[in-house]
Short mmCIF file of C-alpha atoms and ligand atoms in Angstrom, two decimals:
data_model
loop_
_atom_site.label_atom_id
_atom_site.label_comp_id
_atom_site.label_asym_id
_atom_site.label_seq_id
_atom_site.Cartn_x
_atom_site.Cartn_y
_atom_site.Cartn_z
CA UNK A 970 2.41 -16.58 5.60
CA UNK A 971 2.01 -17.68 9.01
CA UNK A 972 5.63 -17.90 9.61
CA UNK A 973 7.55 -17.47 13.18
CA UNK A 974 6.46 -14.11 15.24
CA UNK A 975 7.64 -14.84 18.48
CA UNK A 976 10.52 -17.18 20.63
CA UNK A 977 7.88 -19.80 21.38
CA UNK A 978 7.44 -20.41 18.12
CA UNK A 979 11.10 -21.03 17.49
CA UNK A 980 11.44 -23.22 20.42
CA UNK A 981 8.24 -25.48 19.52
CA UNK A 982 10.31 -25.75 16.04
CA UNK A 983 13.35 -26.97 18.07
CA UNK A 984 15.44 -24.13 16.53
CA UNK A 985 15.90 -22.37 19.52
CA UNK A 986 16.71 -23.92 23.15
CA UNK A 987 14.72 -23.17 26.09
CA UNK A 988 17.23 -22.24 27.70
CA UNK A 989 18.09 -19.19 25.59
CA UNK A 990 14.36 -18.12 24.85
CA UNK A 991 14.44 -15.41 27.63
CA UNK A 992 17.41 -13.41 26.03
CA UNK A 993 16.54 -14.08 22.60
CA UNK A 994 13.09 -12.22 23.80
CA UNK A 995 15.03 -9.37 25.34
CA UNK A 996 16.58 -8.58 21.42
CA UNK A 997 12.96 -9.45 20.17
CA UNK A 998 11.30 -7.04 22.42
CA UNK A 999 12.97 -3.99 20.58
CA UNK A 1000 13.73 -5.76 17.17
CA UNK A 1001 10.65 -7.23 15.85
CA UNK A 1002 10.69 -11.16 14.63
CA UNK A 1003 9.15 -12.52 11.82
CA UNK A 1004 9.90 -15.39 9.49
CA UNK A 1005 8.19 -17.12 6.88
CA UNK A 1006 7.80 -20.96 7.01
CA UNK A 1007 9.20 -21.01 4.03
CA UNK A 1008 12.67 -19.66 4.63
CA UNK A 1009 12.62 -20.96 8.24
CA UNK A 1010 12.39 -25.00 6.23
CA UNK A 1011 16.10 -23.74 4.61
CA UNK A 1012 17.65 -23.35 8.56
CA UNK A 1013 20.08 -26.41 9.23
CA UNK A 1014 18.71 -26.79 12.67
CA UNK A 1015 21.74 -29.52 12.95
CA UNK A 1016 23.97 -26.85 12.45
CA UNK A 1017 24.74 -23.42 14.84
CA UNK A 1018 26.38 -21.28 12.38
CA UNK A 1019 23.69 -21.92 9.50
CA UNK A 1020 23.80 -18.46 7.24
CA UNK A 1021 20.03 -19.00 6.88
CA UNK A 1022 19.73 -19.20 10.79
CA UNK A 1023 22.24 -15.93 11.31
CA UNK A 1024 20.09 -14.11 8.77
CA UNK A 1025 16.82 -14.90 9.93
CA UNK A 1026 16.54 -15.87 13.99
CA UNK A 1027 17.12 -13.07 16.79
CA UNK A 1028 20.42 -12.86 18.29
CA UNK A 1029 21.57 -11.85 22.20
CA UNK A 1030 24.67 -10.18 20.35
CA UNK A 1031 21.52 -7.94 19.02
CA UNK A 1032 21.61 -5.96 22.10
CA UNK A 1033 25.35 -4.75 21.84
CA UNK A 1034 25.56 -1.32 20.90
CA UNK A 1035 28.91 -0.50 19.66
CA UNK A 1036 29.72 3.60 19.94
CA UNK A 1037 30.06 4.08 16.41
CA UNK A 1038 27.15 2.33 15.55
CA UNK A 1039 24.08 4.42 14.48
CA UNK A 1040 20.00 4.22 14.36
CA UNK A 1041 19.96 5.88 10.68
CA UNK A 1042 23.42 4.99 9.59
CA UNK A 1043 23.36 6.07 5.83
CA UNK A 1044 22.04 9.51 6.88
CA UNK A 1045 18.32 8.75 5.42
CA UNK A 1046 16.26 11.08 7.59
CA UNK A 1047 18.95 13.93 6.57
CA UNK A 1048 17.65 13.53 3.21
CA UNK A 1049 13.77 12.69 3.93
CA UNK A 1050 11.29 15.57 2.61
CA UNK A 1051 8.11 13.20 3.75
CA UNK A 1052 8.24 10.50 6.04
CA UNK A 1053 8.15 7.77 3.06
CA UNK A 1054 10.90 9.55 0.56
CA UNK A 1055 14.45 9.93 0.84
CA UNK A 1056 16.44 11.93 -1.87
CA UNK A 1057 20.45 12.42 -1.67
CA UNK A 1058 21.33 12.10 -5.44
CA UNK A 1059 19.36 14.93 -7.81
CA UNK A 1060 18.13 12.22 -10.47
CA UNK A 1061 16.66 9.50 -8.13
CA UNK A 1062 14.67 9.03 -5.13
CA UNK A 1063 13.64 6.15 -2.92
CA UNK A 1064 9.95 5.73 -1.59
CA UNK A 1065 8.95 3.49 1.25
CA UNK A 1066 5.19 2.46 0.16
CA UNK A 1067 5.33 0.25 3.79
CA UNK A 1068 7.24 -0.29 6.43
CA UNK A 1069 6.86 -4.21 6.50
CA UNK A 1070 8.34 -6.96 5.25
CA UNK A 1071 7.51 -10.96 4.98
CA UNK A 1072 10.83 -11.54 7.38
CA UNK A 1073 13.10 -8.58 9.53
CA UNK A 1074 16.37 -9.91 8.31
CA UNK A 1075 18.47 -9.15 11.49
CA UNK A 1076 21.19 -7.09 9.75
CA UNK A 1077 18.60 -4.80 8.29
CA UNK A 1078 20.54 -1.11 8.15
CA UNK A 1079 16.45 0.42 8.25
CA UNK A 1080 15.91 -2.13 11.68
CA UNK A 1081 14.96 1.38 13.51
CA UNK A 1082 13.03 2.98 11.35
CA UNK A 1083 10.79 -0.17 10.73
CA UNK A 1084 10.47 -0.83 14.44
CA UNK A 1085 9.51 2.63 14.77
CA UNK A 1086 6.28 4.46 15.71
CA UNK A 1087 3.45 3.51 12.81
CA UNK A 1088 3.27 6.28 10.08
CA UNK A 1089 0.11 7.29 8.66
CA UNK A 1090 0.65 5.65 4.95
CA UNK A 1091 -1.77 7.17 3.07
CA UNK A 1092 -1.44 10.78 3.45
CA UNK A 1093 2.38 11.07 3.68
CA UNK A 1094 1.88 8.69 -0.17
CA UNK A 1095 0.08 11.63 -1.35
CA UNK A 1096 2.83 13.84 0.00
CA UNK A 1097 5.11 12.21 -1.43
CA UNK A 1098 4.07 12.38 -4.63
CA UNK A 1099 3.67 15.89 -4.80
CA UNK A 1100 7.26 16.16 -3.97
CA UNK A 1101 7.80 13.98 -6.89
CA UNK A 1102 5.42 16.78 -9.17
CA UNK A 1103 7.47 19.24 -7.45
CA UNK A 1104 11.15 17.64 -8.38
CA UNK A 1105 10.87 16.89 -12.33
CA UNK A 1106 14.51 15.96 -11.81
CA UNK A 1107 13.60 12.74 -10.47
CA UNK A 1108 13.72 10.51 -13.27
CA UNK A 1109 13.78 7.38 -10.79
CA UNK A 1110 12.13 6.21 -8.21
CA UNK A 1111 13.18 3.03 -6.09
CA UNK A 1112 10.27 1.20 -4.17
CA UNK A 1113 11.68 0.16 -1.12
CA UNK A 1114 11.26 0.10 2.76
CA UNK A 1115 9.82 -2.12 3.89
CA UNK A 1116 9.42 -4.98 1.14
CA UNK A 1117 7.03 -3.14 -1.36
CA UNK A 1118 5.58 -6.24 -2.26
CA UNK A 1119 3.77 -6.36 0.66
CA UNK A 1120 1.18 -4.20 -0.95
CA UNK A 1121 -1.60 -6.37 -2.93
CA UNK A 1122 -1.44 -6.45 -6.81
CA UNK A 1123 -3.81 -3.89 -6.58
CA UNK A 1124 -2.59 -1.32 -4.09
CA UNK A 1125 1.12 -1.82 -5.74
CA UNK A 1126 -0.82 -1.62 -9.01
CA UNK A 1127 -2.36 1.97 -8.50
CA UNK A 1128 0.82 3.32 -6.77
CA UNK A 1129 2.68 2.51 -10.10
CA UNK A 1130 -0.02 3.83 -12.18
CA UNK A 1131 0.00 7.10 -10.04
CA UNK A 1132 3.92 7.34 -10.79
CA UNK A 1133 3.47 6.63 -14.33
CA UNK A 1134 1.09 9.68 -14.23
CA UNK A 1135 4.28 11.71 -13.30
CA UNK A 1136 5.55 12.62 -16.42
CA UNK A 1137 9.09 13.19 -15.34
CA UNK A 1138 9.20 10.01 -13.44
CA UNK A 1139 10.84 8.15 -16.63
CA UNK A 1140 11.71 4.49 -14.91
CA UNK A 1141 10.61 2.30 -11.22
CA UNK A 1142 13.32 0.28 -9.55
CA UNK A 1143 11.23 -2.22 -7.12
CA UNK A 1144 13.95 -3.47 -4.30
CA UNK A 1145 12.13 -6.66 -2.61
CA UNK A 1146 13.52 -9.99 -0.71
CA UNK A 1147 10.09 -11.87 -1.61
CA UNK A 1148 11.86 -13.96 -3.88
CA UNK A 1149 13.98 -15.33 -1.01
CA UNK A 1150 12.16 -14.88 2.07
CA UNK A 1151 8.72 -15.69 0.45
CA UNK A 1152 9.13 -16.50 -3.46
CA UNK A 1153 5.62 -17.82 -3.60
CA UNK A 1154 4.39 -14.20 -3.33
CA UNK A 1155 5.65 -13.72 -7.07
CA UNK A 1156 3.21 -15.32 -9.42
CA UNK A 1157 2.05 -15.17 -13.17
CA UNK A 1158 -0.30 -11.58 -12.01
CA UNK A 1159 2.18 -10.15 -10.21
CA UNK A 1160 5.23 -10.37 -13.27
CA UNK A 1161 2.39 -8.99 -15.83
CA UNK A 1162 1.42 -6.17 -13.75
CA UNK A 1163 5.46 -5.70 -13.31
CA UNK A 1164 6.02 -5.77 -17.01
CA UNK A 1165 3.36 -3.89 -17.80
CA UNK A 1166 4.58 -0.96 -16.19
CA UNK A 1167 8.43 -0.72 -17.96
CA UNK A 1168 10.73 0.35 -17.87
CA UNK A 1169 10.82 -1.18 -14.48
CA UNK A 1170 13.88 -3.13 -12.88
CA UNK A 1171 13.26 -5.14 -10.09
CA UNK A 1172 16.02 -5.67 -7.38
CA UNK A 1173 16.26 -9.08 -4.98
CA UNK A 1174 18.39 -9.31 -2.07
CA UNK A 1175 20.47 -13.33 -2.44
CA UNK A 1176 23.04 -13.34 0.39
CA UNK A 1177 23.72 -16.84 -0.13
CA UNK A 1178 23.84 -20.13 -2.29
CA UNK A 1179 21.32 -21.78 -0.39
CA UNK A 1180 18.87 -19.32 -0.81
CA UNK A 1181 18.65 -20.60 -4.51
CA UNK A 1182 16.10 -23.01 -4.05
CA UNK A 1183 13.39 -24.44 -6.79
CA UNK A 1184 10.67 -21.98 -5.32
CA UNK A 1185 12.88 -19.22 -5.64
CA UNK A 1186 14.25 -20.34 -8.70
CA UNK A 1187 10.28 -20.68 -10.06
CA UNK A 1188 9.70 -16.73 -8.84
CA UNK A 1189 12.89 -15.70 -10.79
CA UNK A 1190 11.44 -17.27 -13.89
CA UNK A 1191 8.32 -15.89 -13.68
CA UNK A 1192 9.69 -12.64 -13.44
CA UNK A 1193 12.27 -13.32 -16.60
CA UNK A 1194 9.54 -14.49 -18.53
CA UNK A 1195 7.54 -12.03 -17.73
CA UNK A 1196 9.94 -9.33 -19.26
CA UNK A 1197 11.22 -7.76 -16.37
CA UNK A 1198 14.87 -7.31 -15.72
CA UNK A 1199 16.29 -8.57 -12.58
CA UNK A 1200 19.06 -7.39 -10.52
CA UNK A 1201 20.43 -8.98 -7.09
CA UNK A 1202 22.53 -7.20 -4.49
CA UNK A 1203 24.19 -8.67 -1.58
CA UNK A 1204 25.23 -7.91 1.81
CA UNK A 1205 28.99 -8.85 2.59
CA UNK A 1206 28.08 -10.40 6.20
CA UNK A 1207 30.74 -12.27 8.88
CA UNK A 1208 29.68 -16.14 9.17
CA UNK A 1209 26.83 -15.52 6.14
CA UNK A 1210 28.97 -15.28 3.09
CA UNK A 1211 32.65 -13.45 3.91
CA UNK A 1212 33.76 -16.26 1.96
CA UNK A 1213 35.18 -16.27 -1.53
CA UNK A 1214 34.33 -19.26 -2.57
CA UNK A 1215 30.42 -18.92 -1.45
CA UNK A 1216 30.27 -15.36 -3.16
CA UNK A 1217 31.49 -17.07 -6.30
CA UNK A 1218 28.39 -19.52 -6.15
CA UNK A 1219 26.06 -17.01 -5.19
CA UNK A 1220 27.13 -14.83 -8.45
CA UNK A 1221 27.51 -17.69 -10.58
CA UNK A 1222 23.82 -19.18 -9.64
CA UNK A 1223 22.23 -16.00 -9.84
CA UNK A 1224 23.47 -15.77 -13.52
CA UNK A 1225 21.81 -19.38 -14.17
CA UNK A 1226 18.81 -17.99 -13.42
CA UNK A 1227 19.16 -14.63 -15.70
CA UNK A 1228 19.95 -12.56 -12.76
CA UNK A 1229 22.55 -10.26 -12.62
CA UNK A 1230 24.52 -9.42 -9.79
CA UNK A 1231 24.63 -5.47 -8.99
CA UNK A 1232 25.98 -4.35 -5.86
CA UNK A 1233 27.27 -6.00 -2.98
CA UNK A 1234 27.23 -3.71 -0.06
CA UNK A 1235 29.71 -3.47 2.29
CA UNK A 1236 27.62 -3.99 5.67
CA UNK A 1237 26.35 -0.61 7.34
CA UNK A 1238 27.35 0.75 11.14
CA UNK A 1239 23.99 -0.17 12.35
CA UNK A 1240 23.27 -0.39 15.77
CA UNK A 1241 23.47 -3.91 17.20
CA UNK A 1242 24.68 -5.36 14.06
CA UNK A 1243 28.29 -5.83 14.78
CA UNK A 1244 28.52 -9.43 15.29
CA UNK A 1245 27.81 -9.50 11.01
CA UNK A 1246 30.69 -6.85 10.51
CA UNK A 1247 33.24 -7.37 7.96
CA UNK A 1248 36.46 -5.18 7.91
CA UNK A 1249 37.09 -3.16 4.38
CA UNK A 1250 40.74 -4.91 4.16
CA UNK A 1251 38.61 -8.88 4.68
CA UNK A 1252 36.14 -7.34 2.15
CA UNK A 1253 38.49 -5.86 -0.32
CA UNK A 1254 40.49 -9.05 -0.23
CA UNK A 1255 37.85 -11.29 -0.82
CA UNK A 1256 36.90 -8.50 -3.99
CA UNK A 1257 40.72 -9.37 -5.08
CA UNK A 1258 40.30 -13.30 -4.60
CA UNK A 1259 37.29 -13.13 -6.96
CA UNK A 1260 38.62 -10.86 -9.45
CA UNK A 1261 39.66 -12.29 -12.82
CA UNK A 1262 38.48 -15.75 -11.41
CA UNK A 1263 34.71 -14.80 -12.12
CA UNK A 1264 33.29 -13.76 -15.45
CA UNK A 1265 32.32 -10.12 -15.36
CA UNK A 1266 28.66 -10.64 -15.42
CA UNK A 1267 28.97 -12.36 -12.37
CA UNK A 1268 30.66 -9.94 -10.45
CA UNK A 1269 28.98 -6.88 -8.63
CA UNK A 1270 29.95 -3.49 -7.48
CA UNK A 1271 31.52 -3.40 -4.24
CA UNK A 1272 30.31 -0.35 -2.37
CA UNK A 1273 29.98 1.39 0.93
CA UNK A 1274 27.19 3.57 1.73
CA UNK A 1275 29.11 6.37 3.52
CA UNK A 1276 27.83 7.08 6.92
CA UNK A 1277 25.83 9.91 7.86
CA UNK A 1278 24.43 10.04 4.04
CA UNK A 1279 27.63 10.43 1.73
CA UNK A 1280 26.23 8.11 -0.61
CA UNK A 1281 27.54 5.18 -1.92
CA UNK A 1282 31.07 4.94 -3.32
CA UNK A 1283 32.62 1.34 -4.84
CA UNK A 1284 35.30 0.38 -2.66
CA UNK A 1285 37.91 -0.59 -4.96
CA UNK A 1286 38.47 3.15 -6.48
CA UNK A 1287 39.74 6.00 -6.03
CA UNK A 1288 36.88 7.12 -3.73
CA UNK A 1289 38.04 5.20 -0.99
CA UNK A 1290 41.42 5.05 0.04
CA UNK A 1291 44.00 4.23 3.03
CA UNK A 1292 44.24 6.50 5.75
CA UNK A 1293 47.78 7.44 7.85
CA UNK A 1294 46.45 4.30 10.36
CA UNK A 1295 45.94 0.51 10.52
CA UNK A 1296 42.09 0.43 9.82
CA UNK A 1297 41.66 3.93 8.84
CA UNK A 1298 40.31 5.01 5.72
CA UNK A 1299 39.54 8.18 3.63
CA UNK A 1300 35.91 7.88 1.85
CA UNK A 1301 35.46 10.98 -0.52
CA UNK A 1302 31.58 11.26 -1.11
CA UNK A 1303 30.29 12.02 -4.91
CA UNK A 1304 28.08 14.44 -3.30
CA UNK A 1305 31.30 16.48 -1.78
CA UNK A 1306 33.48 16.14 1.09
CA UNK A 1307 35.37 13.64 2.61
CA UNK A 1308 34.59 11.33 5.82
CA UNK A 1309 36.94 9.66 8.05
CA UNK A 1310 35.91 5.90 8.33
CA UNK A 1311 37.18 3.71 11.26
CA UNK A 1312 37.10 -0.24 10.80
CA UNK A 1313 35.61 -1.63 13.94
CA UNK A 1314 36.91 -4.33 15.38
CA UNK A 1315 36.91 -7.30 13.26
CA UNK A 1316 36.79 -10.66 13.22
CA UNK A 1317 39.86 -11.94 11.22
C1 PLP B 55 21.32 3.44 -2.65
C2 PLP B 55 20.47 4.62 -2.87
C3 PLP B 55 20.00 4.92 -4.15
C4 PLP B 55 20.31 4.07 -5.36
O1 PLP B 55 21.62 4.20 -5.72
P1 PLP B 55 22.18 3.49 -7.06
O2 PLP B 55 23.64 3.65 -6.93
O3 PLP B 55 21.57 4.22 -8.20
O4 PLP B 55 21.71 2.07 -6.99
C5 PLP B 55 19.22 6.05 -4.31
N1 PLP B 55 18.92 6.84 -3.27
C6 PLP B 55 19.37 6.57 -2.03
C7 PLP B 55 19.00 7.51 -0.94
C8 PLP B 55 20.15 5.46 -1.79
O5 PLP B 55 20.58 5.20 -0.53
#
């Protein structure tokens, strides 16, 4: 997994110009780079506006911090009894086993908190699992982070045998990109020890078409075969896939290879993420475009996490509706309460 870590790297690979190195290592000074030589071989280096390329290599638009942007926009340390667990909803929990991944996508909504200070793993695991003991209402707990699967089989093996030991913890949700960014992490060992532990749902992160390629493809299989049910969600993203036409693709491959869509997320008010911002109207109308033209195991939820740590609502309901001005909208949260959300400027 040597991969790209720094500019120079980039510009040796002709991706990046020398000419733009020194601001592209302004955005990577604070936003960390890494990307596998796997998914860098799926950039169009002929091409500017490549959705592999947007995804993957650092930005200068990176640095742009718009005012209603955020450092911890869904309101996760709010909700964060240990450094590694955050739980808003009373039947489910997520737990960060790490706080790396095999490539920082550059939209990430957790880009702060994984290019923050180094937490001390081990002990706030153990913490966290007492809070687990503690809270029998937990029935679920969602591995995420971080990419979870950058623990070995065995280190990802004992932490599911230690929640297994948790008699209230009844199911595992795993939420990984391997399969994209680095689908030869997902072999024959690693679907068994998966399967072995069931009820256990395992959750990749497509964005786009091209992403479905024969190694990713291979890891999808393994999983399938392997017994383990797989999910996908998506990130609506400007110049990635706001696109009707390359959602319905996305949905439609993911099906051919027994994976079924599950949420596609309405992009978060991240800091320095604006340039992949999609209004709600774009989004809702590409949600319209798709509806009825898509079989309904294709299609996803649409849903926006509401800032600040409302939780997630799907955006064509009831939940979310128009406010008394262009681009203002009324998000009721399931937890209580209502928030005021303001589409930033937008692209269309
Ligand atoms: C998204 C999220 C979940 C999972 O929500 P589902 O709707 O069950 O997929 C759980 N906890 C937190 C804190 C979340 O942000």
């Amino acid at each position: 997994m040597r991969g790209a870590r720094d500019v120079r790297a980039l510009v040796e690979r002709g991706l990046v110009s020398a000419d733009d190195a020194p601001a592209l290592e302004a955005v990577v000074e604070r936003y960390a780079l890494l990307v596998s030589d796997y998914y860098l071989s799926l950039i169009d280096p002929a091409d500017p506006a490549c959705p592999i390329r947007k995804q993957a290599l650092p930005d200068a638009a990176e640095l742009v911090v718009a005012p209603e942007e955020r450092s911890d926009p869904i309101g996760d340390a709010a909700h964060a009894p240990t450094p590694l667990l955050v739980h808003r909803y009373p039947d489910r929990a997520l737990l960060f086993p790490t706080f790396r991944c095999p490539m920082y996508c550059r939209y990430c909504f957790r880009k702060v908190a994984i290019n923050g200070e180094p937490i001390r793993l081990r002990q706030a695991l153990d913490a966290s699992l007492d809070y687990l003991r503690a809270h029998p209402a937990i029935a679920e707990v969602i591995l995420s982070g971080g990419d979870p699967l950058m623990l070995s089989d065995d280190r990802l093996g004992e932490l599911l045998g230690r929640l297994r030991a948790i008699p209230s913890v009844r199911r595992v949700r795993i939420h990984t990109r391997f399969p994209v960014t680095l689908p030869m992490r997902v072999d024959a060992s690693l679907a068994s020890l998966l399967a072995a532990h069931r009820p256990l749902f395992l959750v990749t992160h497509f964005n786009h078409p091209r992403e479905l390629t024969p190694a990713s493809a291979l890891a999808l299989r393994t999983l399938v075969d392997a017994g383990v049910t797989v999910l996908n969600q998506t990130v609506l993203l400007a110049g990635v896939n706001d696109d009707a036409s390359v959602l319905a693709a996305l949905f439609t491959g993911l099906l051919e290879h027994q994976v079924r869509p599950y949420y596609l997320h309405h992009p978060d008010l991240t800091v320095g993420t604006g340039h992949f911002r999609v209004s709600l109207d774009r989004g809702l109308s590409i949600a319209r475009a798709l509806r009825g033209r898509l079989t309904g195991l294709a299609w996803p939820t649409y849903v926006i996490d509401i800032p600040g740590g409302g939780g997630k609502v799907p955006v064509d309901s009831d939940f979310v509706r128009r406010g008394d001005r262009p681009g203002h909208w009324i998000l009721r949260s399931p937890l209580g309460g209502e928030h005021l959300y303001v589409d930033p400027a937008h692209r269309d």
